[in-house]
Short mmCIF file of N, CA and C in Angstrom, two decimals:
data_model
loop_
_atom_site.label_atom_id
_atom_site.label_comp_id
_atom_site.label_asym_id
_atom_site.label_seq_id
_atom_site.Cartn_x
_atom_site.Cartn_y
_atom_site.Cartn_z
N UNK A 1 88.96 117.21 49.27
CA UNK A 1 90.08 117.88 49.83
C UNK A 1 91.31 117.65 48.95
N UNK A 2 92.13 118.64 48.90
CA UNK A 2 93.35 118.54 48.09
C UNK A 2 94.38 117.64 48.79
N UNK A 3 95.28 117.09 48.01
CA UNK A 3 96.27 116.17 48.58
C UNK A 3 97.23 116.88 49.56
N UNK A 4 97.56 118.13 49.31
CA UNK A 4 98.46 118.84 50.24
C UNK A 4 97.77 119.22 51.54
N UNK A 5 96.42 119.30 51.52
CA UNK A 5 95.70 119.58 52.75
C UNK A 5 95.83 118.40 53.72
N UNK A 6 95.86 117.16 53.19
CA UNK A 6 96.03 116.00 54.06
C UNK A 6 97.45 116.04 54.71
N UNK A 7 98.42 116.44 53.97
CA UNK A 7 99.78 116.55 54.52
C UNK A 7 99.82 117.58 55.62
N UNK A 8 99.21 118.74 55.40
CA UNK A 8 99.19 119.80 56.42
C UNK A 8 98.45 119.32 57.66
N UNK A 9 97.33 118.63 57.46
CA UNK A 9 96.56 118.12 58.57
C UNK A 9 97.38 117.15 59.41
N UNK A 10 98.03 116.20 58.77
CA UNK A 10 98.79 115.20 59.50
C UNK A 10 100.03 115.81 60.16
N UNK A 11 100.66 116.74 59.55
CA UNK A 11 101.80 117.42 60.18
C UNK A 11 101.35 118.17 61.41
N UNK A 12 100.19 118.83 61.33
CA UNK A 12 99.68 119.55 62.50
C UNK A 12 99.31 118.60 63.61
N UNK A 13 98.69 117.47 63.28
CA UNK A 13 98.34 116.47 64.31
C UNK A 13 99.58 115.91 65.00
N UNK A 14 100.60 115.60 64.21
CA UNK A 14 101.82 115.06 64.78
C UNK A 14 102.52 116.11 65.64
N UNK A 15 102.53 117.36 65.19
CA UNK A 15 103.18 118.42 65.96
C UNK A 15 102.47 118.64 67.30
N UNK A 16 101.13 118.67 67.27
CA UNK A 16 100.37 118.82 68.51
C UNK A 16 100.61 117.63 69.44
N UNK A 17 100.69 116.44 68.90
CA UNK A 17 100.96 115.26 69.72
C UNK A 17 102.34 115.32 70.37
N UNK A 18 103.33 115.74 69.61
CA UNK A 18 104.70 115.85 70.15
C UNK A 18 104.73 116.92 71.25
N UNK A 19 104.11 118.03 71.02
CA UNK A 19 104.07 119.10 72.03
C UNK A 19 103.39 118.61 73.30
N UNK A 20 102.28 117.90 73.14
CA UNK A 20 101.56 117.35 74.30
C UNK A 20 102.45 116.38 75.08
N UNK A 21 103.14 115.48 74.38
CA UNK A 21 103.99 114.52 75.05
C UNK A 21 105.17 115.19 75.75
N UNK A 22 105.70 116.24 75.17
CA UNK A 22 106.82 116.98 75.82
C UNK A 22 106.32 117.66 77.08
N UNK A 23 105.17 118.27 77.03
CA UNK A 23 104.61 118.97 78.21
C UNK A 23 104.30 117.95 79.31
N UNK A 24 103.67 116.84 78.98
CA UNK A 24 103.36 115.81 79.98
C UNK A 24 104.66 115.22 80.54
N UNK A 25 105.64 114.97 79.70
CA UNK A 25 106.91 114.42 80.17
C UNK A 25 107.61 115.39 81.11
N UNK A 26 107.57 116.67 80.80
CA UNK A 26 108.19 117.68 81.65
C UNK A 26 107.50 117.73 83.02
N UNK A 27 106.17 117.69 83.00
CA UNK A 27 105.42 117.72 84.25
C UNK A 27 105.71 116.47 85.12
N UNK A 28 105.77 115.33 84.48
CA UNK A 28 106.08 114.10 85.20
C UNK A 28 107.50 114.15 85.80
N UNK A 29 108.44 114.67 85.02
CA UNK A 29 109.80 114.81 85.50
C UNK A 29 109.87 115.75 86.70
N UNK A 30 109.19 116.88 86.62
CA UNK A 30 109.21 117.84 87.75
C UNK A 30 108.58 117.25 88.98
N UNK A 31 107.44 116.54 88.84
CA UNK A 31 106.80 115.90 90.00
C UNK A 31 107.69 114.80 90.55
N UNK A 32 108.36 114.06 89.69
CA UNK A 32 109.25 113.01 90.16
C UNK A 32 110.42 113.58 90.94
N UNK A 33 110.98 114.68 90.45
CA UNK A 33 112.10 115.33 91.17
C UNK A 33 111.63 115.90 92.50
N UNK A 34 110.41 116.44 92.55
CA UNK A 34 109.86 116.95 93.81
C UNK A 34 109.65 115.82 94.77
N UNK A 35 109.18 114.68 94.28
CA UNK A 35 108.96 113.51 95.15
C UNK A 35 110.29 113.01 95.68
N UNK A 36 111.33 112.96 94.84
CA UNK A 36 112.66 112.54 95.32
C UNK A 36 113.19 113.52 96.35
N UNK A 37 112.96 114.80 96.17
CA UNK A 37 113.38 115.79 97.14
C UNK A 37 112.68 115.59 98.49
N UNK A 38 111.39 115.33 98.44
CA UNK A 38 110.62 115.08 99.67
C UNK A 38 111.13 113.81 100.34
N UNK A 39 111.43 112.80 99.52
CA UNK A 39 111.96 111.55 100.07
C UNK A 39 113.32 111.78 100.76
N UNK A 40 114.16 112.57 100.16
CA UNK A 40 115.45 112.89 100.75
C UNK A 40 115.29 113.65 102.07
N UNK A 41 114.36 114.60 102.11
CA UNK A 41 114.11 115.33 103.35
C UNK A 41 113.59 114.39 104.43
N UNK A 42 112.70 113.47 104.06
CA UNK A 42 112.18 112.52 105.03
C UNK A 42 113.31 111.61 105.54
N UNK A 43 114.18 111.19 104.66
CA UNK A 43 115.30 110.35 105.11
C UNK A 43 116.22 111.12 106.04
N UNK A 44 116.44 112.41 105.78
CA UNK A 44 117.27 113.22 106.66
C UNK A 44 116.60 113.37 108.04
N UNK A 45 115.28 113.54 108.06
CA UNK A 45 114.59 113.65 109.35
C UNK A 45 114.59 112.34 110.13
N UNK A 46 114.56 111.22 109.41
CA UNK A 46 114.49 109.90 110.07
C UNK A 46 115.87 109.31 110.33
N UNK A 47 116.93 109.94 109.88
CA UNK A 47 118.27 109.39 110.05
C UNK A 47 118.63 109.43 111.53
N UNK A 48 119.31 108.39 111.95
CA UNK A 48 119.74 108.25 113.35
C UNK A 48 121.25 108.45 113.38
N UNK A 49 121.69 109.37 114.23
CA UNK A 49 123.13 109.63 114.38
C UNK A 49 123.71 108.63 115.37
N UNK A 50 124.50 107.69 114.88
CA UNK A 50 125.13 106.70 115.73
C UNK A 50 126.54 107.16 116.01
N UNK A 51 126.95 107.15 117.29
CA UNK A 51 128.32 107.55 117.63
C UNK A 51 129.33 106.60 116.99
N UNK A 52 130.48 107.13 116.62
CA UNK A 52 131.50 106.32 115.94
C UNK A 52 132.49 105.68 116.89
N UNK A 53 132.35 105.91 118.22
CA UNK A 53 133.25 105.32 119.17
C UNK A 53 132.98 103.82 119.25
N UNK A 54 133.99 103.01 118.85
CA UNK A 54 133.79 101.57 118.81
C UNK A 54 133.86 100.92 120.19
N UNK A 55 134.54 101.53 121.13
CA UNK A 55 134.75 100.89 122.43
C UNK A 55 133.58 101.05 123.39
N UNK A 56 132.77 102.07 123.21
CA UNK A 56 131.69 102.34 124.17
C UNK A 56 130.43 101.63 123.75
N UNK A 57 129.70 101.13 124.73
CA UNK A 57 128.39 100.50 124.47
C UNK A 57 127.35 101.61 124.35
N UNK A 58 126.50 101.54 123.37
CA UNK A 58 125.48 102.53 123.14
C UNK A 58 124.12 101.89 123.39
N UNK A 59 123.39 102.34 124.41
CA UNK A 59 122.09 101.71 124.67
C UNK A 59 121.04 102.05 123.60
N UNK A 60 121.13 103.24 123.05
CA UNK A 60 120.24 103.63 121.96
C UNK A 60 121.01 104.59 121.06
N UNK A 61 120.57 104.70 119.86
CA UNK A 61 121.28 105.47 118.84
C UNK A 61 120.63 106.84 118.65
N UNK A 62 120.64 107.67 119.64
CA UNK A 62 120.14 109.04 119.50
C UNK A 62 118.63 109.16 119.76
N UNK A 63 117.88 108.11 119.61
CA UNK A 63 116.44 108.17 119.83
C UNK A 63 116.12 107.19 120.94
N UNK A 64 115.61 107.65 122.07
CA UNK A 64 115.26 106.73 123.16
C UNK A 64 114.22 105.71 122.71
N UNK A 65 114.45 104.49 123.08
CA UNK A 65 113.50 103.42 122.76
C UNK A 65 113.83 102.68 121.47
N UNK A 66 114.77 103.19 120.69
CA UNK A 66 115.16 102.52 119.46
C UNK A 66 116.55 101.95 119.68
N UNK A 67 116.69 100.65 119.81
CA UNK A 67 117.99 100.05 120.09
C UNK A 67 118.91 100.09 118.87
N UNK A 68 120.20 99.96 119.14
CA UNK A 68 121.17 99.89 118.07
C UNK A 68 120.94 98.57 117.32
N UNK A 69 121.03 98.59 116.02
CA UNK A 69 120.88 97.31 115.29
C UNK A 69 121.88 96.27 115.74
N UNK A 70 121.42 95.04 115.88
CA UNK A 70 122.25 93.97 116.41
C UNK A 70 123.20 93.40 115.37
N UNK A 71 123.22 93.93 114.17
CA UNK A 71 124.05 93.38 113.13
C UNK A 71 125.53 93.52 113.46
N UNK A 72 125.92 94.65 114.05
CA UNK A 72 127.31 94.92 114.34
C UNK A 72 127.64 94.72 115.81
N UNK A 73 126.69 94.30 116.60
CA UNK A 73 126.93 94.14 118.03
C UNK A 73 127.41 92.71 118.34
N UNK A 74 128.09 92.61 119.43
CA UNK A 74 128.54 91.27 119.87
C UNK A 74 127.33 90.50 120.43
N UNK A 75 127.29 89.19 120.28
CA UNK A 75 126.14 88.44 120.79
C UNK A 75 125.92 88.59 122.29
N UNK A 76 126.97 88.76 123.06
CA UNK A 76 126.81 88.92 124.52
C UNK A 76 126.14 90.27 124.84
N UNK A 77 126.36 91.27 124.03
CA UNK A 77 125.72 92.57 124.25
C UNK A 77 124.25 92.51 123.88
N UNK A 78 123.92 91.81 122.85
CA UNK A 78 122.53 91.78 122.39
C UNK A 78 121.66 90.96 123.32
N UNK A 79 122.15 89.82 123.74
CA UNK A 79 121.38 88.94 124.60
C UNK A 79 122.25 88.45 125.74
N UNK A 80 122.34 89.22 126.84
CA UNK A 80 123.22 88.79 127.94
C UNK A 80 122.73 87.52 128.65
N UNK A 81 121.47 87.20 128.56
CA UNK A 81 120.95 86.03 129.24
C UNK A 81 121.01 84.78 128.39
N UNK A 82 121.30 84.92 127.08
CA UNK A 82 121.39 83.76 126.22
C UNK A 82 122.72 83.08 126.41
N UNK A 83 122.73 81.77 126.39
CA UNK A 83 123.99 81.01 126.54
C UNK A 83 124.16 80.10 125.35
N UNK A 84 125.37 80.02 124.89
CA UNK A 84 125.66 79.12 123.77
C UNK A 84 126.81 78.26 124.13
#
């Protein structure tokens, strides 16, 4: 084989490899963006609307059976039978 044929062969191999990597990268990017979109939709469906009124006690936050997180509640509201 001639010396310039080796150059053409290697240039073609590198070009095909680059094209393959670009196509695979594009497909991975699109699937990742689709997954993030699905994740955002799931988070919107699972979001709980908590009222912003600070003075009123809220037994549940929009979904019956799911109590308000105790992080921002007073200890007496969370456990009225507990004594400290």
